CSV table of C-alpha atoms in Angstrom, one decimal:
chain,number,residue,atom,x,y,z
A,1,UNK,CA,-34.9,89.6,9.9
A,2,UNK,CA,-34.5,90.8,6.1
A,3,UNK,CA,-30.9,91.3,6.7
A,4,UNK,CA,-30.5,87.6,8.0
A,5,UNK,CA,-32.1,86.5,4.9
A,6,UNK,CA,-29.6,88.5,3.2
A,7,UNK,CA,-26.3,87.7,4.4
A,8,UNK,CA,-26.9,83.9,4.4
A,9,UNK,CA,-27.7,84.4,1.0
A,10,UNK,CA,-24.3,86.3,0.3
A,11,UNK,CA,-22.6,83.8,2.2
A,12,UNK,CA,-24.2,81.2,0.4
A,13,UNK,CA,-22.9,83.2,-2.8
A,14,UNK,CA,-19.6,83.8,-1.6
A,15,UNK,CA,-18.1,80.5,0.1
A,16,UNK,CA,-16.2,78.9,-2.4
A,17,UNK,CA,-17.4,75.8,-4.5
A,18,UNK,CA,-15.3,73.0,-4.3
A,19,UNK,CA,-14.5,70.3,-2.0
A,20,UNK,CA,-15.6,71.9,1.2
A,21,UNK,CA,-18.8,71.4,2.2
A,22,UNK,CA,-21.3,74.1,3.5
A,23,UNK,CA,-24.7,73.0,5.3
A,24,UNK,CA,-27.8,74.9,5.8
A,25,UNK,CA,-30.1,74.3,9.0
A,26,UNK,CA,-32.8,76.5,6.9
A,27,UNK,CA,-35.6,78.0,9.5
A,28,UNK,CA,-39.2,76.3,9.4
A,29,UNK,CA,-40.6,79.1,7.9
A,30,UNK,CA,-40.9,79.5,3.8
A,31,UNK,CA,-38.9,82.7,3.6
A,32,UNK,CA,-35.8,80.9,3.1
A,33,UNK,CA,-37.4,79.6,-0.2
A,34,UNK,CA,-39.7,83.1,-1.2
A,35,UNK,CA,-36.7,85.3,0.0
A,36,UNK,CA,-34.2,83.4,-2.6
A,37,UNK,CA,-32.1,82.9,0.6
A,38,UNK,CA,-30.6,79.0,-0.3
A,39,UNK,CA,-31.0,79.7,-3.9
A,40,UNK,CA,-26.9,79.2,-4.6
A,41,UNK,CA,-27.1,75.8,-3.0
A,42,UNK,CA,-26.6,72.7,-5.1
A,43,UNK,CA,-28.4,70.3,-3.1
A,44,UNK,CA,-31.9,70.9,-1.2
A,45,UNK,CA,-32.4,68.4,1.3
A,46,UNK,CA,-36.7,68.4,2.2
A,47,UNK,CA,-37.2,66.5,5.3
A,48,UNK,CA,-41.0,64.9,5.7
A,49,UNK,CA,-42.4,63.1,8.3
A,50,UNK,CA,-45.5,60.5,7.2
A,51,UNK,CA,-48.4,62.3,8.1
A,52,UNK,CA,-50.2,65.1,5.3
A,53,UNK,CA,-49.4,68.6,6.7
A,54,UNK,CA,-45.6,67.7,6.7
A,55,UNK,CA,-45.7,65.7,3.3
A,56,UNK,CA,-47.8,68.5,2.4
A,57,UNK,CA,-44.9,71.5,3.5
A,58,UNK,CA,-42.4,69.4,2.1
A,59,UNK,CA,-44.1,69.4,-1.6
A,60,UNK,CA,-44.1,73.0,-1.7
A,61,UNK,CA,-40.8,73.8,-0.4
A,62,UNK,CA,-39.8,71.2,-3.0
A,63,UNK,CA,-41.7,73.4,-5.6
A,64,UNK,CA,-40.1,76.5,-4.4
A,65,UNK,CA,-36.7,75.1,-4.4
A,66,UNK,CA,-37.3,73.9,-8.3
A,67,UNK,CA,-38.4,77.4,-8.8
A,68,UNK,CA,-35.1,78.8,-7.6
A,69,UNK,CA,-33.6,76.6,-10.0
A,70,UNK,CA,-31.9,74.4,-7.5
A,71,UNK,CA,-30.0,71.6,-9.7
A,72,UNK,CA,-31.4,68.3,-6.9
A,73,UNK,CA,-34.0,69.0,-4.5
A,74,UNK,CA,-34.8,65.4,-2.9
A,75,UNK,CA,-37.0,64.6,0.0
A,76,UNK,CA,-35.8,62.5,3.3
A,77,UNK,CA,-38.6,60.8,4.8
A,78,UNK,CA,-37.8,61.0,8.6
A,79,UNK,CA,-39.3,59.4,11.9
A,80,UNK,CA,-40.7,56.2,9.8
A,81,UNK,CA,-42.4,54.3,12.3
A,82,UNK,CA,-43.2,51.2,9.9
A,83,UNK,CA,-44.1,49.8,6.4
A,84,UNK,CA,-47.4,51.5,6.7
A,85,UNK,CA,-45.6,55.4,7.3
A,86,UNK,CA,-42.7,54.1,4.4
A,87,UNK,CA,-45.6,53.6,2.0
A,88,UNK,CA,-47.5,56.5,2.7
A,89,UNK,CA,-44.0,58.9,2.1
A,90,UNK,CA,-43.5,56.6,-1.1
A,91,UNK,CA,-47.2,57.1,-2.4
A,92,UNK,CA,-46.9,60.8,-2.0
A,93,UNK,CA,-43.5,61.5,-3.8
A,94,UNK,CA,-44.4,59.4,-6.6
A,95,UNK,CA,-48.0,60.7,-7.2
A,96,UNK,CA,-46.0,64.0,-6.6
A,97,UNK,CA,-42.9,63.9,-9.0
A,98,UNK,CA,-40.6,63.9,-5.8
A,99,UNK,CA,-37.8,62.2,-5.6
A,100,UNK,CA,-37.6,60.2,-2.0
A,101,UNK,CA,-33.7,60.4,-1.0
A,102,UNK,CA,-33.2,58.6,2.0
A,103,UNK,CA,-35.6,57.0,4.9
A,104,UNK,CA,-34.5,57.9,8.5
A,105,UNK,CA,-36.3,55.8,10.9
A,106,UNK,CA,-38.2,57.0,14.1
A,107,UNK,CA,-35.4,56.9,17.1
A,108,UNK,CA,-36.2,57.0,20.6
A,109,UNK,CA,-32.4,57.7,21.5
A,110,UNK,CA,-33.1,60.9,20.2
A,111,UNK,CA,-35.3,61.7,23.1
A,112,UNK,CA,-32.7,60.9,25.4
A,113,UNK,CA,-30.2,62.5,23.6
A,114,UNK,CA,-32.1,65.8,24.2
A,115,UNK,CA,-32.8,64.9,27.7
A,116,UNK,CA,-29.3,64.6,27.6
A,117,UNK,CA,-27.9,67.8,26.3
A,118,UNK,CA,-25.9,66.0,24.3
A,119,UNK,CA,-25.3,65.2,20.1
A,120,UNK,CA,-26.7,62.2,19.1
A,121,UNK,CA,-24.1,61.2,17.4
A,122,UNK,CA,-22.0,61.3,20.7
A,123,UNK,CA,-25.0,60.0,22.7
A,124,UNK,CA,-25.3,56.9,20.5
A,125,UNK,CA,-23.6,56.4,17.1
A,126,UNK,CA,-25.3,53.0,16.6
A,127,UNK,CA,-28.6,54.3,16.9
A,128,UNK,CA,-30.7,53.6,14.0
A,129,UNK,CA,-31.5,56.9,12.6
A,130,UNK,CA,-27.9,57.6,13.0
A,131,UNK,CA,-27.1,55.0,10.7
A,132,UNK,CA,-29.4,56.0,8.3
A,133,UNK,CA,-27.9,59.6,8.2
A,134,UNK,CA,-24.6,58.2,7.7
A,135,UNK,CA,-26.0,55.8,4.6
A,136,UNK,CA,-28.0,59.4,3.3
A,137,UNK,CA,-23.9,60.6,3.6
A,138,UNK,CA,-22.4,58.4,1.9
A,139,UNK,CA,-25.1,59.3,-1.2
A,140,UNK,CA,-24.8,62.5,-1.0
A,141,UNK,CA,-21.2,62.3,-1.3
A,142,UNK,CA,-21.1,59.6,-4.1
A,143,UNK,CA,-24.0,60.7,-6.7
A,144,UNK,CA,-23.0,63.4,-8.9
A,145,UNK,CA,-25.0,66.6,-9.0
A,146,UNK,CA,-25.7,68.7,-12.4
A,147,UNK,CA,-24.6,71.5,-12.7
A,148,UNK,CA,-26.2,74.1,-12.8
A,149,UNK,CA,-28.5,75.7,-15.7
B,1,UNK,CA,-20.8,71.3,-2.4
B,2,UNK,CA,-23.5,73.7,-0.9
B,3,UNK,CA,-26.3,72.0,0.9
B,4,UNK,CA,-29.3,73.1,2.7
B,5,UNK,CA,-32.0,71.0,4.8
B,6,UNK,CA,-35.4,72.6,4.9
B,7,UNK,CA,-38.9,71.4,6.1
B,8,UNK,CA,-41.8,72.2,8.9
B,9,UNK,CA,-40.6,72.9,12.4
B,10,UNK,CA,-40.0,69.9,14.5
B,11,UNK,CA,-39.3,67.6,10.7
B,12,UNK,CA,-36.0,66.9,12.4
B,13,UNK,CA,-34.0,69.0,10.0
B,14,UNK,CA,-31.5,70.1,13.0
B,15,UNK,CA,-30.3,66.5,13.6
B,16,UNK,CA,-30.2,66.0,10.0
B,17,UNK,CA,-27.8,68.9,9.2
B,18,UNK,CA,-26.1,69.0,12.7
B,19,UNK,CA,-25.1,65.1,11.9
B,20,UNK,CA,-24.5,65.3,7.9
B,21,UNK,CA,-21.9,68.2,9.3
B,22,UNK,CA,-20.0,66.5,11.3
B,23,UNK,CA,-20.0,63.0,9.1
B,24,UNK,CA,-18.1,65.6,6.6
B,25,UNK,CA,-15.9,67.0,9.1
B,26,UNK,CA,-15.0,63.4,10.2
B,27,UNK,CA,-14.0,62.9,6.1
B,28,UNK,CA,-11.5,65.6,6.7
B,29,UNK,CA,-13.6,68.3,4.8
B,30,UNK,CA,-14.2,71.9,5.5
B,31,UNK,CA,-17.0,72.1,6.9
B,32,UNK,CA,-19.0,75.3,7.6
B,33,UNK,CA,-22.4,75.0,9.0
B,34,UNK,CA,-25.0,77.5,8.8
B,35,UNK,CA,-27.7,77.9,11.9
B,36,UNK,CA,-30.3,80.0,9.9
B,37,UNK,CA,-33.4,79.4,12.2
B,38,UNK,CA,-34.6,82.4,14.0
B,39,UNK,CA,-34.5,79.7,17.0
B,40,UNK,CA,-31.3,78.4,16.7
B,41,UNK,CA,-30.1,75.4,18.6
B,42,UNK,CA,-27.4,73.6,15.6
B,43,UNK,CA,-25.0,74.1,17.9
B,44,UNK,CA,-26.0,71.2,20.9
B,45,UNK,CA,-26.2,68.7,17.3
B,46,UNK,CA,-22.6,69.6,16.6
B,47,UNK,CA,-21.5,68.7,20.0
B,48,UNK,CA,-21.4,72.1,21.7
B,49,UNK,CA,-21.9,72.5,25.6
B,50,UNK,CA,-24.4,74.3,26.3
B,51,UNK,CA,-21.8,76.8,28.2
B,52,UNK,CA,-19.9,77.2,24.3
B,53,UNK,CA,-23.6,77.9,22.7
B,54,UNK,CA,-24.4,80.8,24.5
B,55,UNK,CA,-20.8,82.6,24.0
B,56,UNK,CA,-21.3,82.0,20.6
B,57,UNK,CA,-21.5,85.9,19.0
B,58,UNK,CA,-24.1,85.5,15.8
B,59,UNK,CA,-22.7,87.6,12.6
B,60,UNK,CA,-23.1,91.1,13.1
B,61,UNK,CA,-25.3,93.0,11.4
B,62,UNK,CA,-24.3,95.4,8.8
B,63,UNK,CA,-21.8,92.5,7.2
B,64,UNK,CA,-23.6,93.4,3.6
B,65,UNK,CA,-23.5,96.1,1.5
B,66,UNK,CA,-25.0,97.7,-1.8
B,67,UNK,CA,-22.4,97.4,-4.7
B,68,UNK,CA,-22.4,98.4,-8.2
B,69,UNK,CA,-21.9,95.5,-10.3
B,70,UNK,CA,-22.2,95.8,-14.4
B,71,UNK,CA,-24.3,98.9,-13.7
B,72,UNK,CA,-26.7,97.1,-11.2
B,73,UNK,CA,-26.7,97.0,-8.0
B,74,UNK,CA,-26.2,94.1,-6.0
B,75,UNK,CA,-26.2,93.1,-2.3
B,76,UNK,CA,-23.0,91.1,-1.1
B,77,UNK,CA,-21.2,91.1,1.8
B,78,UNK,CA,-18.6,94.3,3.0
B,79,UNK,CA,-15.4,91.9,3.9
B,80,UNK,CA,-14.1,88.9,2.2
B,81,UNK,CA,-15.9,85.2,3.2
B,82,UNK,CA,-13.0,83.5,4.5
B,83,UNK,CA,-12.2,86.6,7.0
B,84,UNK,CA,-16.0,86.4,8.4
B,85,UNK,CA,-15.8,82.1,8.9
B,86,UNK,CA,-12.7,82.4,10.5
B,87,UNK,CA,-14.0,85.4,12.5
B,88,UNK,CA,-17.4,84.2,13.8
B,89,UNK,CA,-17.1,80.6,12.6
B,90,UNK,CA,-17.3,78.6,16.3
B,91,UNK,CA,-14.9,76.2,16.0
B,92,UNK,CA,-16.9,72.5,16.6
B,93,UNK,CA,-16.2,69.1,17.1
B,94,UNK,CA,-15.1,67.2,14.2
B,95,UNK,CA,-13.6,70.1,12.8
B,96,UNK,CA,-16.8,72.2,12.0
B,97,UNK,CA,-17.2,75.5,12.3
B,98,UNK,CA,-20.5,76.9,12.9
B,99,UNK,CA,-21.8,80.2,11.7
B,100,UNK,CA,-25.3,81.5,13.7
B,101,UNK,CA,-27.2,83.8,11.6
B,102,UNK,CA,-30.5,84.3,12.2
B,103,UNK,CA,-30.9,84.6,16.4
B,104,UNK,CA,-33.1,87.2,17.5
B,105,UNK,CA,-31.1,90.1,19.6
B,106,UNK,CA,-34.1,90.3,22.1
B,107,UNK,CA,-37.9,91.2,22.6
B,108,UNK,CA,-38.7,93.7,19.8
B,109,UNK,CA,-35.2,94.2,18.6
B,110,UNK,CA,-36.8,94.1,14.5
């Protein structure tokens, strides 16, 4: 387990920075965050869904990730049922000093996509919370990052 | 640019990543996507078959080493980058290549 921690963190180190892109499917856990193991990454994505133990989580891997001296560390609000769950996320990052990213609504094709076996963007690229991913994208792509400290 | 999605187990952070991956891939960018979850199931997001996922060796142990650096010692990997993501990088849809790290090897393999 240490020496997973370690080499993505080499890699992370080691893959060049410039118009490539390299993505992180971190592990639930904290260790990615306590073990330093994303600290090269530019970007730290926090994904939240609207109840307190996940908003919860999400504030203190946003704290951790600050601490590591990440340059943006941004939460996506994810499986938004309705105005009520959107306001609950938005109450939280502001009384928080988080910055909410992107809103990914709750998607039901999901489901069948795992029934499926298949991606969701193959299963249906029209879904909602596709769409929203691809609008998150497009940000990502288009506001600038500092650089780092 | 370096990216990572983080949050609680079952946040949705695999369809998040898996997705972002291939929308970069699809922009014509090099894309190299890391499955660090001790769990790992990236690879059905990026449009593996299930068949393709379970050939798909995870990096070996051993990659880093100790090196002397300005006196101290660091920790960085024994062969260069590009020769381990074009060695273990599982070549994906949209042009993604997928790098599984953190798999377990088996019941009370450490």
């Amino acid at each position: 387990m240490c020496s997973s921690h370690a080499t993505v963190r080499g890699l992370l180190h080691e893959l060049p920075a410039d118009d490539s892109v390299v993505i992180v499917d971190a592990e639930a856990s904290p260790e990615h965050l306590s073990r330093a193991t994303i600290e090269a990454v530019d970007l730290q994505l926090v994904v939240a869904e609207p109840y307190f133990k996940s908003l919860e989580t999400a504030r203190r891997y946003s704290k951790l990730g600050r601490d590591l001296g990440i340059p943006k560390v941004v939460i996506v609000a994810n499986k938004v049922r309705n105005e009520e769950d959107q306001a609950a996320i938005e109450g939280f990052c502001e009384s928080h000093d988080m910055q909410l990213f992107a809103v990914i609504p709750f998607d039901s094709m999901l489901a069948g996509a795992e029934r499926a076996g298949v991606a969701p963007l193959d299963y249906d690229p029209q879904a909602a919370s596709m769409a929203a991913i691809v609008a998150m994208y497009d940000r990502i792509v288009h506001e600038p990052i500092a650089s780092r400290a | 640019m370096k990216l990572s999605v983080s949050g609680k187990g079952g946040s949705g952070k695999t369809t998040i990543s898996g997705t972002l991956a291939r929308l970069a891939g699809r922009q014509g960018r090099q894309v190299i996507a890391i499955d660090a979850d001790t769990n790992p199931n990236l690879a059905l997001t990026l449009g593996l078959g299930a068949a393709q996922f379970e050939d798909t060796p995870p990096l070996p142990h051993g990659l880093m080493q100790h090196k002397q650096v300005d006196g101290e010692t660091v920790l960085s990997l024994s062969r260069p980058v590009a020769e381990v993501t074009a060695q273990f990088g599982k070549q994906c849809p949209d042009d993604v290549r997928l790098i599984m790290v953190g798999s377990v090897r088996g019941a009370a393999s450490g």
